[in-house]
Amino acid sequence: MKNTERFSSRVENYVKYRPHYPDSLIPFLKEVGVLHKDTVVADIGAGTGISAEPFLEQGNKVYAVEPNREMREQMIKILSPYSQFEPITGTAERTTLADDSVDLIVAGQAFHWFDAPAAKAEFIRIGKPGSYVALIWNVRQTEHPFEHAYEALLRKYGTDYATVNHKNITPAQMEAFFAPATYALKQLTHAQQFDFKGLKGRLLSASYAPESGPQHDAMLRELEDIYDKFQVNGMVKFHFLTEIYLGKLR
């Protein structure tokens, strides 16, 4: 399956159950001088619009670039009320945006799907002189007993979890992407709570979770066992570190 098609059947669960970004994200970008009221943003791999919406709420112009038709259509439904929202059919390697047209390039939960050298060349092309790139992930923590058990479930049943997990991105890869410039890493805390319906939806929003068959059924039985063991007042909790890799490309 092409990377651009991996989430086609998972859009509904993605919209309902994927985490958004902490409220402190926008203030941080303002504080370090990256985001202003007139900043033009390109959100690359924008998905259903989770990463674009905070910028639109600030009144920024946002070009939301998304190759997957189902994800893009859902994004349009959600974000069309914002006058500064412009959906774009494109990829990280071919955005279709004009040369020197954006001030800030954002990729939320998406960079690990890109062809990094081709994306870098494209970001340099579309970015104005002095523009910034912010690569952002909600990194699910595994220290707590529930989170540790959930991680083990993914490793057991995820079809290609070990190879597509964004945690595989290394400091060396980040250094190569931003070179010859450097980048700064900022971490923000974030959390998300679920009942069992939400936990199931969160799992099935992942591209590596089996959607049918014996492995799917066994996975959900084990998920329910994990939920029953660790729920408190009917809820389980994910903790996140929201990681922001921020720098210039030229």
Short mmCIF file of C-alpha atoms in Angstrom, two decimals:
data_model
loop_
_atom_site.label_atom_id
_atom_site.label_comp_id
_atom_site.label_asym_id
_atom_site.label_seq_id
_atom_site.Cartn_x
_atom_site.Cartn_y
_atom_site.Cartn_z
CA MET A 1 0.00 0.00 0.00
CA LYS A 2 1.26 3.49 -0.85
CA ASN A 3 1.95 5.71 2.15
CA THR A 4 -0.52 8.24 0.74
CA GLU A 5 -3.31 5.63 0.87
CA ARG A 6 -2.63 4.09 4.30
CA PHE A 7 -5.30 6.06 6.17
CA SER A 8 -8.11 5.99 3.60
CA SER A 9 -10.25 3.53 5.57
CA ARG A 10 -9.40 5.04 8.96
CA VAL A 11 -10.55 8.63 8.55
CA GLU A 12 -13.54 8.47 10.91
CA ASN A 13 -11.53 7.03 13.78
CA TYR A 14 -8.65 9.41 13.01
CA VAL A 15 -10.90 12.45 13.37
CA LYS A 16 -12.55 11.23 16.57
CA TYR A 17 -9.67 9.74 18.49
CA ARG A 18 -6.28 11.08 17.43
CA PRO A 19 -4.79 13.56 19.90
CA HIS A 20 -4.65 17.24 19.09
CA TYR A 21 -1.69 19.39 20.14
CA PRO A 22 -1.22 21.06 23.52
CA ASP A 23 -2.54 24.59 24.03
CA SER A 24 1.05 25.68 24.72
CA LEU A 25 2.17 24.98 21.12
CA ILE A 26 1.08 28.31 19.62
CA PRO A 27 2.35 30.45 22.53
CA PHE A 28 5.73 28.70 22.25
CA LEU A 29 6.02 29.46 18.53
CA LYS A 30 5.09 33.08 19.20
CA GLU A 31 7.55 33.34 22.06
CA VAL A 32 10.50 32.24 19.93
CA GLY A 33 9.52 34.65 17.14
CA VAL A 34 8.48 32.05 14.57
CA LEU A 35 4.77 32.83 14.46
CA HIS A 36 3.19 36.25 13.90
CA LYS A 37 -0.28 37.35 12.87
CA ASP A 38 0.78 37.66 9.21
CA THR A 39 2.79 34.39 9.06
CA VAL A 40 1.85 32.26 6.04
CA VAL A 41 1.85 28.58 7.00
CA ALA A 42 2.16 25.47 4.84
CA ASP A 43 0.95 22.37 6.70
CA ILE A 44 2.44 19.39 4.86
CA GLY A 45 0.68 16.06 5.22
CA ALA A 46 -2.17 17.95 6.86
CA GLY A 47 -4.40 14.88 7.21
CA THR A 48 -7.78 15.76 8.68
CA GLY A 49 -6.60 19.21 9.74
CA ILE A 50 -5.52 18.60 13.34
CA SER A 51 -2.25 20.46 12.92
CA ALA A 52 -3.68 23.22 10.70
CA GLU A 53 -6.52 24.26 12.98
CA PRO A 54 -4.47 25.96 15.74
CA PHE A 55 -2.90 28.28 13.16
CA LEU A 56 -6.26 29.03 11.54
CA GLU A 57 -7.65 29.91 14.97
CA GLN A 58 -4.90 32.55 15.18
CA GLY A 59 -5.98 34.00 11.84
CA ASN A 60 -2.96 32.78 9.87
CA LYS A 61 -3.16 31.87 6.21
CA VAL A 62 -2.72 28.08 5.99
CA TYR A 63 -2.06 26.04 2.86
CA ALA A 64 -3.02 22.53 3.97
CA VAL A 65 -1.26 20.06 1.66
CA GLU A 66 -2.65 16.51 1.77
CA PRO A 67 -2.37 13.76 -0.88
CA ASN A 68 -5.01 11.38 0.52
CA ARG A 69 -8.45 12.12 -0.91
CA GLU A 70 -10.48 10.78 2.00
CA MET A 71 -8.39 12.63 4.57
CA ARG A 72 -8.46 15.83 2.53
CA GLU A 73 -12.25 15.72 2.07
CA GLN A 74 -12.73 15.30 5.82
CA MET A 75 -10.34 18.19 6.46
CA ILE A 76 -12.34 20.41 4.13
CA LYS A 77 -15.56 19.57 6.00
CA ILE A 78 -13.97 20.51 9.32
CA LEU A 79 -11.94 23.57 8.35
CA SER A 80 -13.99 25.20 5.57
CA PRO A 81 -15.47 27.78 8.01
CA TYR A 82 -12.01 29.36 8.32
CA SER A 83 -11.57 32.01 5.63
CA GLN A 84 -7.76 31.64 5.64
CA PHE A 85 -7.87 27.89 4.98
CA GLU A 86 -6.77 26.65 1.56
CA PRO A 87 -6.68 22.89 0.93
CA ILE A 88 -4.08 21.69 -1.55
CA THR A 89 -3.82 18.35 -3.33
CA GLY A 90 -0.11 17.65 -3.17
CA THR A 91 2.69 15.82 -1.41
CA ALA A 92 5.70 16.82 0.67
CA GLU A 93 7.89 16.24 -2.36
CA ARG A 94 5.57 18.11 -4.75
CA THR A 95 3.39 20.60 -2.90
CA THR A 96 2.37 22.62 -6.00
CA LEU A 97 2.90 25.82 -3.96
CA ALA A 98 4.69 28.79 -5.48
CA ASP A 99 8.39 29.55 -4.97
CA ASP A 100 9.18 31.63 -1.86
CA SER A 101 5.54 31.65 -0.78
CA VAL A 102 5.45 30.60 2.90
CA ASP A 103 7.00 31.70 6.20
CA LEU A 104 6.51 28.55 8.27
CA ILE A 105 6.38 24.93 7.09
CA VAL A 106 4.73 22.53 9.54
CA ALA A 107 4.47 18.74 9.47
CA GLY A 108 2.41 17.19 12.27
CA GLN A 109 2.72 13.38 12.70
CA ALA A 110 3.80 13.22 9.05
CA PHE A 111 7.53 13.70 8.44
CA HIS A 112 8.37 9.99 8.87
CA TRP A 113 6.25 9.28 5.76
CA PHE A 114 8.22 11.73 3.57
CA ASP A 115 11.13 11.17 1.21
CA ALA A 116 13.33 13.42 3.34
CA PRO A 117 15.84 14.65 0.70
CA ALA A 118 13.09 15.42 -1.83
CA ALA A 119 10.94 17.08 0.83
CA LYS A 120 13.87 19.21 1.96
CA ALA A 121 14.44 20.45 -1.58
CA GLU A 122 10.75 21.26 -1.91
CA PHE A 123 10.64 23.06 1.44
CA ILE A 124 13.63 25.19 0.42
CA ARG A 125 11.84 26.04 -2.82
CA ILE A 126 8.53 27.11 -1.25
CA GLY A 127 9.98 28.78 1.84
CA LYS A 128 10.73 32.49 1.86
CA PRO A 129 14.26 33.52 2.86
CA GLY A 130 14.42 33.14 6.62
CA SER A 131 11.47 30.74 6.78
CA TYR A 132 11.23 28.07 9.46
CA VAL A 133 10.33 24.39 9.49
CA ALA A 134 8.58 22.80 12.49
CA LEU A 135 8.39 18.99 12.53
CA ILE A 136 5.95 17.98 15.26
CA TRP A 137 5.00 14.67 16.85
CA ASN A 138 2.83 13.65 19.75
CA VAL A 139 5.11 10.96 21.17
CA ARG A 140 3.13 8.47 23.21
CA GLN A 141 4.89 7.57 26.44
CA THR A 142 5.27 4.01 27.68
CA GLU A 143 6.41 4.39 31.29
CA HIS A 144 3.05 3.82 32.98
CA PRO A 145 1.75 0.22 33.26
CA PHE A 146 -1.23 0.78 30.95
CA GLU A 147 0.91 2.50 28.33
CA HIS A 148 3.54 -0.24 28.56
CA ALA A 149 0.88 -2.92 27.96
CA TYR A 150 -0.58 -0.96 25.03
CA GLU A 151 2.86 -0.63 23.45
CA ALA A 152 3.37 -4.39 23.77
CA LEU A 153 0.00 -4.91 22.05
CA LEU A 154 1.10 -2.77 19.09
CA ARG A 155 4.37 -4.64 18.77
CA LYS A 156 2.52 -7.96 18.86
CA TYR A 157 -0.26 -7.19 16.37
CA GLY A 158 0.86 -4.13 14.37
CA THR A 159 1.44 -5.27 10.80
CA ASP A 160 4.53 -3.11 10.25
CA TYR A 161 4.63 -1.10 13.47
CA ALA A 162 8.35 -1.63 14.00
CA THR A 163 9.26 -0.14 10.63
CA VAL A 164 6.80 2.79 10.33
CA ASN A 165 6.89 3.96 13.96
CA HIS A 166 7.90 7.62 13.99
CA LYS A 167 10.10 6.88 17.02
CA ASN A 168 12.54 5.40 14.50
CA ILE A 169 13.52 8.93 13.45
CA THR A 170 17.04 9.51 14.80
CA PRO A 171 18.93 12.67 15.78
CA ALA A 172 21.29 11.99 12.87
CA GLN A 173 18.36 12.07 10.44
CA MET A 174 17.17 15.36 11.92
CA GLU A 175 20.67 16.82 11.68
CA ALA A 176 20.93 15.74 8.04
CA PHE A 177 17.54 17.24 7.20
CA PHE A 178 18.28 20.66 8.69
CA ALA A 179 21.96 20.79 7.61
CA PRO A 180 23.89 22.98 7.13
CA ALA A 181 21.71 24.83 9.65
CA THR A 182 20.87 23.43 13.08
CA TYR A 183 17.61 22.75 14.86
CA ALA A 184 16.22 23.14 18.35
CA LEU A 185 14.07 20.53 20.09
CA LYS A 186 11.25 21.66 22.36
CA GLN A 187 9.12 19.22 24.35
CA LEU A 188 5.65 19.97 25.68
CA THR A 189 3.47 17.71 27.81
CA HIS A 190 0.05 16.53 26.76
CA ALA A 191 -2.47 13.80 27.71
CA GLN A 192 -5.58 12.05 26.39
CA GLN A 193 -8.18 9.92 28.20
CA PHE A 194 -10.49 7.24 26.79
CA ASP A 195 -13.30 4.92 27.70
CA PHE A 196 -13.16 1.54 25.95
CA LYS A 197 -14.97 2.78 22.82
CA GLY A 198 -12.46 5.59 22.48
CA LEU A 199 -9.49 3.32 23.15
CA LYS A 200 -10.67 0.92 20.45
CA GLY A 201 -11.15 3.79 18.01
CA ARG A 202 -7.71 5.17 18.83
CA LEU A 203 -6.14 1.78 18.10
CA LEU A 204 -8.03 1.33 14.83
CA SER A 205 -7.00 4.80 13.64
CA ALA A 206 -3.43 3.49 13.31
CA SER A 207 -2.33 2.42 9.84
CA TYR A 208 -0.70 -0.74 11.16
CA ALA A 209 -3.68 -2.06 13.17
CA PRO A 210 -5.34 -5.06 11.44
CA GLU A 211 -8.86 -4.08 10.33
CA SER A 212 -10.32 -7.58 9.97
CA GLY A 213 -9.53 -11.25 10.36
CA PRO A 214 -8.27 -13.45 13.21
CA GLN A 215 -5.45 -11.08 14.18
CA HIS A 216 -7.91 -8.18 14.38
CA ASP A 217 -10.24 -10.17 16.62
CA ALA A 218 -7.45 -11.40 18.89
CA MET A 219 -6.03 -7.87 19.13
CA LEU A 220 -9.37 -6.43 20.28
CA ARG A 221 -9.85 -9.18 22.86
CA GLU A 222 -6.43 -8.42 24.28
CA LEU A 223 -7.14 -4.68 24.16
CA GLU A 224 -10.28 -5.24 26.25
CA ASP A 225 -8.25 -7.27 28.76
CA ILE A 226 -5.75 -4.42 29.05
CA TYR A 227 -8.54 -1.88 29.48
CA ASP A 228 -10.27 -3.97 32.17
CA LYS A 229 -7.00 -4.32 34.07
CA PHE A 230 -5.93 -0.67 34.04
CA GLN A 231 -9.10 1.44 33.77
CA VAL A 232 -9.90 3.82 36.60
CA ASN A 233 -13.50 4.96 36.80
CA GLY A 234 -13.97 3.64 33.28
CA MET A 235 -11.04 5.58 31.78
CA VAL A 236 -7.46 4.96 30.71
CA LYS A 237 -4.90 7.68 30.04
CA PHE A 238 -2.17 8.25 27.46
CA HIS A 239 0.63 10.67 28.28
CA PHE A 240 2.47 12.42 25.44
CA LEU A 241 5.58 14.47 24.93
CA THR A 242 4.85 16.78 22.04
CA GLU A 243 8.21 17.14 20.29
CA ILE A 244 8.86 20.15 18.06
CA TYR A 245 11.97 20.09 15.87
CA LEU A 246 12.39 23.70 14.80
CA GLY A 247 14.92 25.27 12.48
CA LYS A 248 15.71 26.96 9.21
CA LEU A 249 16.74 25.19 6.01
CA ARG A 250 18.71 28.06 4.53
#
